[in-house]
PDB file of C-alpha atoms and ligand atoms in Angstrom:
ATOM      1  CA  UNK A   1       0.000   0.000   0.000  1.00  0.00           C
ATOM      2  CA  UNK A   2       1.420   3.381  -0.959  1.00  0.00           C
ATOM      3  CA  UNK A   3       1.908   6.146   1.520  1.00  0.00           C
ATOM      4  CA  UNK A   4       3.137   3.827   4.240  1.00  0.00           C
ATOM      5  CA  UNK A   5       4.559   5.278   7.377  1.00  0.00           C
ATOM      6  CA  UNK A   6       7.940   4.140   8.677  1.00  0.00           C
ATOM      7  CA  UNK A   7       8.055   2.284  11.960  1.00  0.00           C
ATOM      8  CA  UNK A   8      10.609   2.945  14.688  1.00  0.00           C
ATOM      9  CA  UNK A   9      11.760  -0.513  15.788  1.00  0.00           C
ATOM     10  CA  UNK A  10      13.576  -0.391  19.114  1.00  0.00           C
ATOM     11  CA  UNK A  11      15.713  -3.291  20.405  1.00  0.00           C
ATOM     12  CA  UNK A  12      16.976  -3.116  23.984  1.00  0.00           C
ATOM     13  CA  UNK A  13      18.626  -5.615  26.296  1.00  0.00           C
ATOM     14  CA  UNK A  14      21.417  -5.868  28.804  1.00  0.00           C
ATOM     15  CA  UNK A  15      24.807  -5.792  27.122  1.00  0.00           C
ATOM     16  CA  UNK A  16      25.632  -9.183  25.587  1.00  0.00           C
ATOM     17  CA  UNK A  17      22.072 -10.498  25.200  1.00  0.00           C
ATOM     18  CA  UNK A  18      22.236 -10.338  21.392  1.00  0.00           C
ATOM     19  CA  UNK A  19      20.985  -6.946  20.100  1.00  0.00           C
ATOM     20  CA  UNK A  20      23.802  -6.320  17.614  1.00  0.00           C
ATOM     21  CA  UNK A  21      23.705  -9.880  16.262  1.00  0.00           C
ATOM     22  CA  UNK A  22      19.937  -9.823  15.764  1.00  0.00           C
ATOM     23  CA  UNK A  23      19.924  -6.322  14.359  1.00  0.00           C
ATOM     24  CA  UNK A  24      22.476  -7.426  11.711  1.00  0.00           C
ATOM     25  CA  UNK A  25      20.280 -10.418  10.822  1.00  0.00           C
ATOM     26  CA  UNK A  26      17.185  -8.207  10.497  1.00  0.00           C
ATOM     27  CA  UNK A  27      18.979  -5.849   8.135  1.00  0.00           C
ATOM     28  CA  UNK A  28      20.167  -8.783   5.991  1.00  0.00           C
ATOM     29  CA  UNK A  29      16.591 -10.073   5.906  1.00  0.00           C
ATOM     30  CA  UNK A  30      15.129  -6.741   4.821  1.00  0.00           C
ATOM     31  CA  UNK A  31      17.618  -4.219   3.442  1.00  0.00           C
ATOM     32  CA  UNK A  32      14.899  -1.559   3.291  1.00  0.00           C
ATOM     33  CA  UNK A  33      15.176  -1.329   7.088  1.00  0.00           C
ATOM     34  CA  UNK A  34      17.349   1.683   7.907  1.00  0.00           C
ATOM     35  CA  UNK A  35      19.668   1.262  10.885  1.00  0.00           C
ATOM     36  CA  UNK A  36      19.966   4.283  13.139  1.00  0.00           C
ATOM     37  CA  UNK A  37      23.725   4.667  13.506  1.00  0.00           C
ATOM     38  CA  UNK A  38      24.190   6.073  17.000  1.00  0.00           C
ATOM     39  CA  UNK A  39      26.676   8.704  18.010  1.00  0.00           C
ATOM     40  CA  UNK A  40      28.926   7.723  20.920  1.00  0.00           C
ATOM     41  CA  UNK A  41      31.827   9.062  22.911  1.00  0.00           C
ATOM     42  CA  UNK A  42      33.124   5.533  23.607  1.00  0.00           C
ATOM     43  CA  UNK A  43      36.254   4.302  21.830  1.00  0.00           C
ATOM     44  CA  UNK A  44      35.802   2.085  18.766  1.00  0.00           C
ATOM     45  CA  UNK A  45      36.210  -1.670  19.278  1.00  0.00           C
ATOM     46  CA  UNK A  46      38.522  -3.559  16.923  1.00  0.00           C
ATOM     47  CA  UNK A  47      36.689  -3.983  13.632  1.00  0.00           C
ATOM     48  CA  UNK A  48      34.069  -1.307  14.270  1.00  0.00           C
ATOM     49  CA  UNK A  49      33.713   1.126  11.382  1.00  0.00           C
ATOM     50  CA  UNK A  50      33.054   4.824  11.966  1.00  0.00           C
ATOM     51  CA  UNK A  51      29.770   5.848  10.344  1.00  0.00           C
ATOM     52  CA  UNK A  52      28.635   2.239  10.052  1.00  0.00           C
ATOM     53  CA  UNK A  53      28.595   0.829  13.592  1.00  0.00           C
ATOM     54  CA  UNK A  54      28.666   4.177  15.372  1.00  0.00           C
ATOM     55  CA  UNK A  55      29.553   7.788  14.728  1.00  0.00           C
ATOM     56  CA  UNK A  56      32.496   8.049  17.108  1.00  0.00           C
ATOM     57  CA  UNK A  57      32.861  11.567  18.447  1.00  0.00           C
ATOM     58  CA  UNK A  58      34.415  13.655  21.179  1.00  0.00           C
ATOM     59  CA  UNK A  59      32.442  14.695  24.250  1.00  0.00           C
ATOM     60  CA  UNK A  60      32.372  18.426  23.275  1.00  0.00           C
ATOM     61  CA  UNK A  61      31.062  17.532  19.800  1.00  0.00           C
ATOM     62  CA  UNK A  62      28.402  15.264  21.324  1.00  0.00           C
ATOM     63  CA  UNK A  63      27.264  17.955  23.764  1.00  0.00           C
ATOM     64  CA  UNK A  64      27.133  20.508  20.968  1.00  0.00           C
ATOM     65  CA  UNK A  65      24.880  18.220  18.885  1.00  0.00           C
ATOM     66  CA  UNK A  66      22.574  17.667  21.863  1.00  0.00           C
ATOM     67  CA  UNK A  67      22.381  21.424  22.539  1.00  0.00           C
ATOM     68  CA  UNK A  68      21.549  22.058  18.868  1.00  0.00           C
ATOM     69  CA  UNK A  69      18.624  19.630  19.132  1.00  0.00           C
ATOM     70  CA  UNK A  70      20.249  17.234  16.673  1.00  0.00           C
ATOM     71  CA  UNK A  71      19.683  14.133  18.835  1.00  0.00           C
ATOM     72  CA  UNK A  72      16.313  12.415  18.855  1.00  0.00           C
ATOM     73  CA  UNK A  73      17.277  10.930  22.226  1.00  0.00           C
ATOM     74  CA  UNK A  74      20.452  10.537  24.208  1.00  0.00           C
ATOM     75  CA  UNK A  75      21.696   8.898  27.387  1.00  0.00           C
ATOM     76  CA  UNK A  76      24.740   8.262  29.523  1.00  0.00           C
ATOM     77  CA  UNK A  77      25.471   4.518  29.514  1.00  0.00           C
ATOM     78  CA  UNK A  78      28.470   2.713  31.092  1.00  0.00           C
ATOM     79  CA  UNK A  79      30.320   6.024  31.494  1.00  0.00           C
ATOM     80  CA  UNK A  80      29.892   7.176  27.893  1.00  0.00           C
ATOM     81  CA  UNK A  81      27.359   9.264  25.990  1.00  0.00           C
ATOM     82  CA  UNK A  82      25.186   7.672  23.325  1.00  0.00           C
ATOM     83  CA  UNK A  83      22.551   9.283  21.123  1.00  0.00           C
ATOM     84  CA  UNK A  84      20.461   8.812  17.981  1.00  0.00           C
ATOM     85  CA  UNK A  85      21.024  11.550  15.383  1.00  0.00           C
ATOM     86  CA  UNK A  86      17.630  12.983  14.414  1.00  0.00           C
ATOM     87  CA  UNK A  87      18.176  13.842  10.704  1.00  0.00           C
ATOM     88  CA  UNK A  88      18.650  10.358   9.207  1.00  0.00           C
ATOM     89  CA  UNK A  89      15.757   8.946  11.248  1.00  0.00           C
ATOM     90  CA  UNK A  90      13.350  11.630  10.078  1.00  0.00           C
ATOM     91  CA  UNK A  91      14.479  11.221   6.450  1.00  0.00           C
ATOM     92  CA  UNK A  92      13.958   7.446   6.551  1.00  0.00           C
ATOM     93  CA  UNK A  93      10.546   7.704   8.212  1.00  0.00           C
ATOM     94  CA  UNK A  94       9.423  10.345   5.694  1.00  0.00           C
ATOM     95  CA  UNK A  95      10.472   7.990   2.883  1.00  0.00           C
ATOM     96  CA  UNK A  96       8.295   5.244   4.403  1.00  0.00           C
ATOM     97  CA  UNK A  97      11.237   3.168   5.640  1.00  0.00           C
ATOM     98  CA  UNK A  98      11.350   1.443   9.001  1.00  0.00           C
ATOM     99  CA  UNK A  99      14.224   2.421  11.264  1.00  0.00           C
ATOM    100  CA  UNK A 100      15.940   0.010  13.647  1.00  0.00           C
ATOM    101  CA  UNK A 101      17.428   1.275  16.920  1.00  0.00           C
ATOM    102  CA  UNK A 102      19.841  -0.596  19.202  1.00  0.00           C
ATOM    103  CA  UNK A 103      19.476   1.630  22.269  1.00  0.00           C
ATOM    104  CA  UNK A 104      19.037   1.366  26.023  1.00  0.00           C
ATOM    105  CA  UNK A 105      15.825   1.760  28.066  1.00  0.00           C
ATOM    106  CA  UNK A 106      16.362   5.509  28.579  1.00  0.00           C
ATOM    107  CA  UNK A 107      16.504   6.113  24.826  1.00  0.00           C
ATOM    108  CA  UNK A 108      13.481   3.858  24.264  1.00  0.00           C
ATOM    109  CA  UNK A 109      11.504   5.863  26.817  1.00  0.00           C
ATOM    110  CA  UNK A 110      12.465   9.184  25.210  1.00  0.00           C
ATOM    111  CA  UNK A 111      11.431   8.008  21.734  1.00  0.00           C
ATOM    112  CA  UNK A 112       8.136   6.613  23.049  1.00  0.00           C
ATOM    113  CA  UNK A 113       7.414  10.036  24.594  1.00  0.00           C
ATOM    114  CA  UNK A 114       8.438  11.968  21.470  1.00  0.00           C
ATOM    115  CA  UNK A 115       6.282  13.123  18.561  1.00  0.00           C
ATOM    116  CA  UNK A 116       7.170   9.831  16.818  1.00  0.00           C
ATOM    117  CA  UNK A 117       5.950   7.774  19.795  1.00  0.00           C
ATOM    118  CA  UNK A 118       2.801   6.505  18.096  1.00  0.00           C
ATOM    119  CA  UNK A 119       4.888   4.700  15.501  1.00  0.00           C
ATOM    120  CA  UNK A 120       7.260   2.775  17.732  1.00  0.00           C
ATOM    121  CA  UNK A 121       7.586  -0.971  18.143  1.00  0.00           C
ATOM    122  CA  UNK A 122       9.728  -1.819  21.146  1.00  0.00           C
ATOM    123  CA  UNK A 123      11.214  -5.231  21.845  1.00  0.00           C
ATOM    124  CA  UNK A 124      13.240  -6.258  24.871  1.00  0.00           C
ATOM    125  CA  UNK A 125      15.649  -9.209  24.756  1.00  0.00           C
ATOM    126  CA  UNK A 126      16.243 -11.188  27.933  1.00  0.00           C
ATOM    127  CA  UNK A 127      19.142 -13.626  28.302  1.00  0.00           C
ATOM    128  CA  UNK A 128      18.309 -17.242  29.266  1.00  0.00           C
ATOM    129  CA  UNK A 129      20.347 -16.708  32.467  1.00  0.00           C
ATOM    130  CA  UNK A 130      22.794 -14.242  34.001  1.00  0.00           C
ATOM    131  CA  UNK A 131      25.505 -16.886  33.776  1.00  0.00           C
ATOM    132  CA  UNK A 132      24.904 -17.204  30.006  1.00  0.00           C
ATOM    133  CA  UNK A 133      24.935 -13.397  29.638  1.00  0.00           C
ATOM    134  CA  UNK A 134      28.374 -13.360  31.220  1.00  0.00           C
ATOM    135  CA  UNK A 135      29.541 -16.206  29.003  1.00  0.00           C
ATOM    136  CA  UNK A 136      28.376 -14.342  25.882  1.00  0.00           C
ATOM    137  CA  UNK A 137      30.226 -11.169  26.865  1.00  0.00           C
ATOM    138  CA  UNK A 138      33.374 -13.227  27.418  1.00  0.00           C
ATOM    139  CA  UNK A 139      33.107 -15.208  24.174  1.00  0.00           C
ATOM    140  CA  UNK A 140      32.407 -12.021  22.182  1.00  0.00           C
ATOM    141  CA  UNK A 141      35.996 -11.272  23.092  1.00  0.00           C
ATOM    142  CA  UNK A 142      35.676  -7.534  22.491  1.00  0.00           C
ATOM    143  CA  UNK A 143      35.902  -6.067  25.960  1.00  0.00           C
ATOM    144  CA  UNK A 144      38.561  -6.040  28.680  1.00  0.00           C
ATOM    145  CA  UNK A 145      37.670  -7.870  31.930  1.00  0.00           C
ATOM    146  CA  UNK A 146      36.965  -4.590  33.774  1.00  0.00           C
ATOM    147  CA  UNK A 147      34.627  -3.447  30.983  1.00  0.00           C
ATOM    148  CA  UNK A 148      32.803  -6.800  31.120  1.00  0.00           C
ATOM    149  CA  UNK A 149      32.516  -6.506  34.897  1.00  0.00           C
ATOM    150  CA  UNK A 150      30.966  -3.030  34.547  1.00  0.00           C
ATOM    151  CA  UNK A 151      28.450  -4.289  31.979  1.00  0.00           C
ATOM    152  CA  UNK A 152      27.493  -7.240  34.200  1.00  0.00           C
ATOM    153  CA  UNK A 153      27.092  -4.907  37.163  1.00  0.00           C
ATOM    154  CA  UNK A 154      24.696  -2.725  35.131  1.00  0.00           C
ATOM    155  CA  UNK A 155      22.787  -5.617  33.571  1.00  0.00           C
ATOM    156  CA  UNK A 156      20.096  -5.604  36.252  1.00  0.00           C
ATOM    157  CA  UNK A 157      19.452  -1.868  35.754  1.00  0.00           C
ATOM    158  CA  UNK A 158      18.598  -2.585  32.124  1.00  0.00           C
ATOM    159  CA  UNK A 159      16.672  -5.831  32.785  1.00  0.00           C
ATOM    160  CA  UNK A 160      14.509  -4.089  35.400  1.00  0.00           C
ATOM    161  CA  UNK A 161      12.895  -2.050  32.576  1.00  0.00           C
ATOM    162  CA  UNK A 162      11.730  -5.123  30.640  1.00  0.00           C
ATOM    163  CA  UNK A 163       8.066  -4.444  31.400  1.00  0.00           C
ATOM    164  CA  UNK A 164       7.951  -1.103  29.539  1.00  0.00           C
ATOM    165  CA  UNK A 165       8.291  -2.825  26.142  1.00  0.00           C
ATOM    166  CA  UNK A 166       5.655  -4.004  23.647  1.00  0.00           C
ATOM    167  CA  UNK A 167       7.288  -7.430  23.249  1.00  0.00           C
ATOM    168  CA  UNK A 168       9.780  -9.440  25.285  1.00  0.00           C
ATOM    169  CA  UNK A 169      11.817 -12.345  23.881  1.00  0.00           C
ATOM    170  CA  UNK A 170      14.126 -14.686  25.754  1.00  0.00           C
ATOM    171  CA  UNK A 171      17.070 -15.013  23.377  1.00  0.00           C
ATOM    172  CA  UNK A 172      17.989 -18.624  23.989  1.00  0.00           C
ATOM    173  CA  UNK A 173      18.143 -20.102  20.488  1.00  0.00           C
ATOM    174  CA  UNK A 174      19.326 -17.419  18.059  1.00  0.00           C
ATOM    175  CA  UNK A 175      17.422 -18.723  15.004  1.00  0.00           C
ATOM    176  CA  UNK A 176      14.183 -19.006  16.989  1.00  0.00           C
ATOM    177  CA  UNK A 177      14.555 -15.460  18.318  1.00  0.00           C
ATOM    178  CA  UNK A 178      15.260 -14.166  14.819  1.00  0.00           C
ATOM    179  CA  UNK A 179      12.117 -15.875  13.473  1.00  0.00           C
ATOM    180  CA  UNK A 180      10.008 -14.396  16.295  1.00  0.00           C
ATOM    181  CA  UNK A 181      11.380 -10.925  15.687  1.00  0.00           C
ATOM    182  CA  UNK A 182      10.443 -11.136  12.024  1.00  0.00           C
ATOM    183  CA  UNK A 183       6.920 -12.261  12.918  1.00  0.00           C
ATOM    184  CA  UNK A 184       6.529  -9.312  15.300  1.00  0.00           C
ATOM    185  CA  UNK A 185       7.760  -6.840  12.683  1.00  0.00           C
ATOM    186  CA  UNK A 186       5.573  -8.253   9.922  1.00  0.00           C
ATOM    187  CA  UNK A 187       2.474  -8.140  12.126  1.00  0.00           C
ATOM    188  CA  UNK A 188       3.175  -4.598  13.345  1.00  0.00           C
ATOM    189  CA  UNK A 189       3.605  -3.358   9.794  1.00  0.00           C
ATOM    190  CA  UNK A 190      -0.018  -4.392   9.242  1.00  0.00           C
ATOM    191  CA  UNK A 191      -1.342  -2.282  12.107  1.00  0.00           C
ATOM    192  CA  UNK A 192      -4.059   0.050  10.869  1.00  0.00           C
ATOM    193  CA  UNK A 193      -2.056   3.059  12.081  1.00  0.00           C
ATOM    194  CA  UNK A 194       0.869   2.007   9.861  1.00  0.00           C
ATOM    195  CA  UNK A 195      -1.261   1.903   6.722  1.00  0.00           C
ATOM    196  CA  UNK A 196      -2.653   5.381   6.059  1.00  0.00           C
ATOM    197  CA  UNK A 197      -3.331   4.360   2.447  1.00  0.00           C
ATOM    198  CA  UNK A 198      -6.104   2.037   3.627  1.00  0.00           C
ATOM    199  CA  UNK A 199      -8.614   4.872   3.972  1.00  0.00           C
ATOM    200  CA  UNK A 200      -8.386   5.644   0.252  1.00  0.00           C
ATOM    201  CA  UNK A 201      -8.584   1.945  -0.608  1.00  0.00           C
ATOM    202  CA  UNK A 202     -11.736   1.452   1.469  1.00  0.00           C
ATOM    203  CA  UNK A 203     -13.264   4.560  -0.125  1.00  0.00           C
ATOM    204  CA  UNK A 204     -12.562   3.107  -3.584  1.00  0.00           C
ATOM    205  CA  UNK A 205     -14.163  -0.184  -2.492  1.00  0.00           C
ATOM    206  CA  UNK A 206     -17.219   1.760  -1.317  1.00  0.00           C
ATOM    207  CA  UNK A 207     -17.528   3.621  -4.632  1.00  0.00           C
ATOM    208  CA  UNK A 208     -17.231   0.365  -6.548  1.00  0.00           C
ATOM    209  CA  UNK A 209     -19.741  -1.307  -4.249  1.00  0.00           C
ATOM    210  CA  UNK A 210     -22.275   1.516  -4.664  1.00  0.00           C
ATOM    211  CA  UNK A 211     -21.870   1.520  -8.447  1.00  0.00           C
ATOM    212  CA  UNK A 212     -22.739  -2.154  -8.495  1.00  0.00           C
ATOM    213  CA  UNK A 213     -26.009  -1.695  -6.585  1.00  0.00           C
TER     214      UNK A 213
HETATM  215  P1  GDP B   1      27.184  -3.479  23.738  1.00  0.00           P
HETATM  216  O1  GDP B   1      25.716  -3.269  23.909  1.00  0.00           O
HETATM  217  O2  GDP B   1      27.779  -4.328  24.797  1.00  0.00           O
HETATM  218  O3  GDP B   1      27.532  -3.953  22.347  1.00  0.00           O
HETATM  219  O4  GDP B   1      27.933  -2.078  23.957  1.00  0.00           O
HETATM  220  P2  GDP B   1      27.782  -0.668  23.260  1.00  0.00           P
HETATM  221  O5  GDP B   1      28.866   0.197  23.810  1.00  0.00           O
HETATM  222  O6  GDP B   1      27.724  -0.802  21.784  1.00  0.00           O
HETATM  223  O7  GDP B   1      26.390  -0.131  23.809  1.00  0.00           O
HETATM  224  C1  GDP B   1      26.198   0.062  25.171  1.00  0.00           C
HETATM  225  C2  GDP B   1      24.757   0.372  25.472  1.00  0.00           C
HETATM  226  O8  GDP B   1      24.403   1.630  24.899  1.00  0.00           O
HETATM  227  C3  GDP B   1      23.744  -0.640  24.898  1.00  0.00           C
HETATM  228  O9  GDP B   1      22.735  -0.851  25.872  1.00  0.00           O
HETATM  229  C4  GDP B   1      23.181   0.078  23.713  1.00  0.00           C
HETATM  230  O10 GDP B   1      21.879  -0.359  23.429  1.00  0.00           O
HETATM  231  C5  GDP B   1      23.193   1.505  24.206  1.00  0.00           C
HETATM  232  N1  GDP B   1      23.150   2.468  23.106  1.00  0.00           N
HETATM  233  C6  GDP B   1      23.804   2.403  21.921  1.00  0.00           C
HETATM  234  N2  GDP B   1      23.500   3.456  21.155  1.00  0.00           N
HETATM  235  C7  GDP B   1      22.609   4.201  21.856  1.00  0.00           C
HETATM  236  C8  GDP B   1      21.891   5.405  21.580  1.00  0.00           C
HETATM  237  O11 GDP B   1      22.002   6.026  20.530  1.00  0.00           O
HETATM  238  N3  GDP B   1      21.067   5.860  22.555  1.00  0.00           N
HETATM  239  C9  GDP B   1      20.903   5.218  23.741  1.00  0.00           C
HETATM  240  N4  GDP B   1      20.037   5.749  24.613  1.00  0.00           N
HETATM  241  N5  GDP B   1      21.545   4.080  24.030  1.00  0.00           N
HETATM  242  C10 GDP B   1      22.387   3.577  23.102  1.00  0.00           C
HETATM  243  P1  ADP B   2      24.630  -7.001  22.446  1.00  0.00           P
HETATM  244  O1  ADP B   2      24.641  -6.251  21.149  1.00  0.00           O
HETATM  245  O2  ADP B   2      23.263  -7.111  23.050  1.00  0.00           O
HETATM  246  O3  ADP B   2      25.645  -6.503  23.421  1.00  0.00           O
HETATM  247  P2  ADP B   2      25.794  -9.196  20.858  1.00  0.00           P
HETATM  248  O4  ADP B   2      24.864  -9.288  19.696  1.00  0.00           O
HETATM  249  O5  ADP B   2      27.119  -8.542  20.650  1.00  0.00           O
HETATM  250  O6  ADP B   2      25.046  -8.530  22.126  1.00  0.00           O
HETATM  251  O7  ADP B   2      25.990 -10.696  21.415  1.00  0.00           O
HETATM  252  C1  ADP B   2      26.937 -11.012  22.419  1.00  0.00           C
HETATM  253  C2  ADP B   2      27.582 -12.369  22.072  1.00  0.00           C
HETATM  254  O8  ADP B   2      26.631 -13.403  22.235  1.00  0.00           O
HETATM  255  C3  ADP B   2      28.085 -12.456  20.646  1.00  0.00           C
HETATM  256  O9  ADP B   2      29.306 -13.154  20.629  1.00  0.00           O
HETATM  257  C4  ADP B   2      26.973 -13.240  19.915  1.00  0.00           C
HETATM  258  O10 ADP B   2      27.494 -13.981  18.838  1.00  0.00           O
HETATM  259  C5  ADP B   2      26.473 -14.151  21.030  1.00  0.00           C
HETATM  260  N1  ADP B   2      25.035 -14.508  20.923  1.00  0.00           N
HETATM  261  C6  ADP B   2      23.985 -13.696  20.618  1.00  0.00           C
HETATM  262  N2  ADP B   2      22.813 -14.370  20.666  1.00  0.00           N
HETATM  263  C7  ADP B   2      23.132 -15.644  21.022  1.00  0.00           C
HETATM  264  C8  ADP B   2      22.350 -16.837  21.250  1.00  0.00           C
HETATM  265  N3  ADP B   2      21.020 -16.865  21.117  1.00  0.00           N
HETATM  266  N4  ADP B   2      23.007 -17.954  21.610  1.00  0.00           N
HETATM  267  C9  ADP B   2      24.358 -17.959  21.755  1.00  0.00           C
HETATM  268  N5  ADP B   2      25.153 -16.879  21.557  1.00  0.00           N
HETATM  269  C10 ADP B   2      24.550 -15.729  21.199  1.00  0.00           C
END
């Protein structure tokens, strides 16, 4: 249906539960989904590409962007600033594309309360266990032990906001979680509020119906 409105798809979870992995799989599945590349003041991890994984920036630059109103939402997480640049999100939504966010509960709350709030789909990922969460952070092999310890320490803060989300998935089997995510997205795209073109279609059906009487 023409005229479709883009959906803001928000994925949150404690660090290590699988957001980045699943968000990559969703983008491979449907390349029309735009990924909101966050700005961050944290240092790049090995292999992370500036402009692709994050926009890496200095703290003064980040604060300047926030002051200029250029961030749709922003938060302080694990000692660094993170935010979603507004421009690309608005452009994608206006073009009828869905936008995927990998952000924490504070960002999710800010987007839900923004002017775009009516068009959000929020999904929270829970780990099967805290022990498994720890194992995943270790096997990811990207963070120093002290960084992992900090993320584990903060995991409960994030998990405690699970009940503010539209959907909650326990990410035990990766393929099963991916399939469930796709089902949720496909169903939400069919929400009446996401299909403004339906009104015109129903009007055309009515005209046709009346002509046939
Ligand atoms: P990882 O989650 O362990 O891969 O570590 P990151 O440093 O990539 O992200 C840390 C946390 O910041 C995660 O909970 C992300 O969801 C969150 N985050 C990333 N980008 C943003 C953003 O733009 N806004 C907000 N509010 N949170 C973000
Ligand atoms: P996040 O982005 O939430 O911090 P990642 O996507 O980086 O988490 O996942 C952390 C680690 O756990 C990665 O090494 C990833 O391959 C692994 N992982 C993700 N989901 C699963 C799963 N369902 N089962 C086993 N390992 C997983």
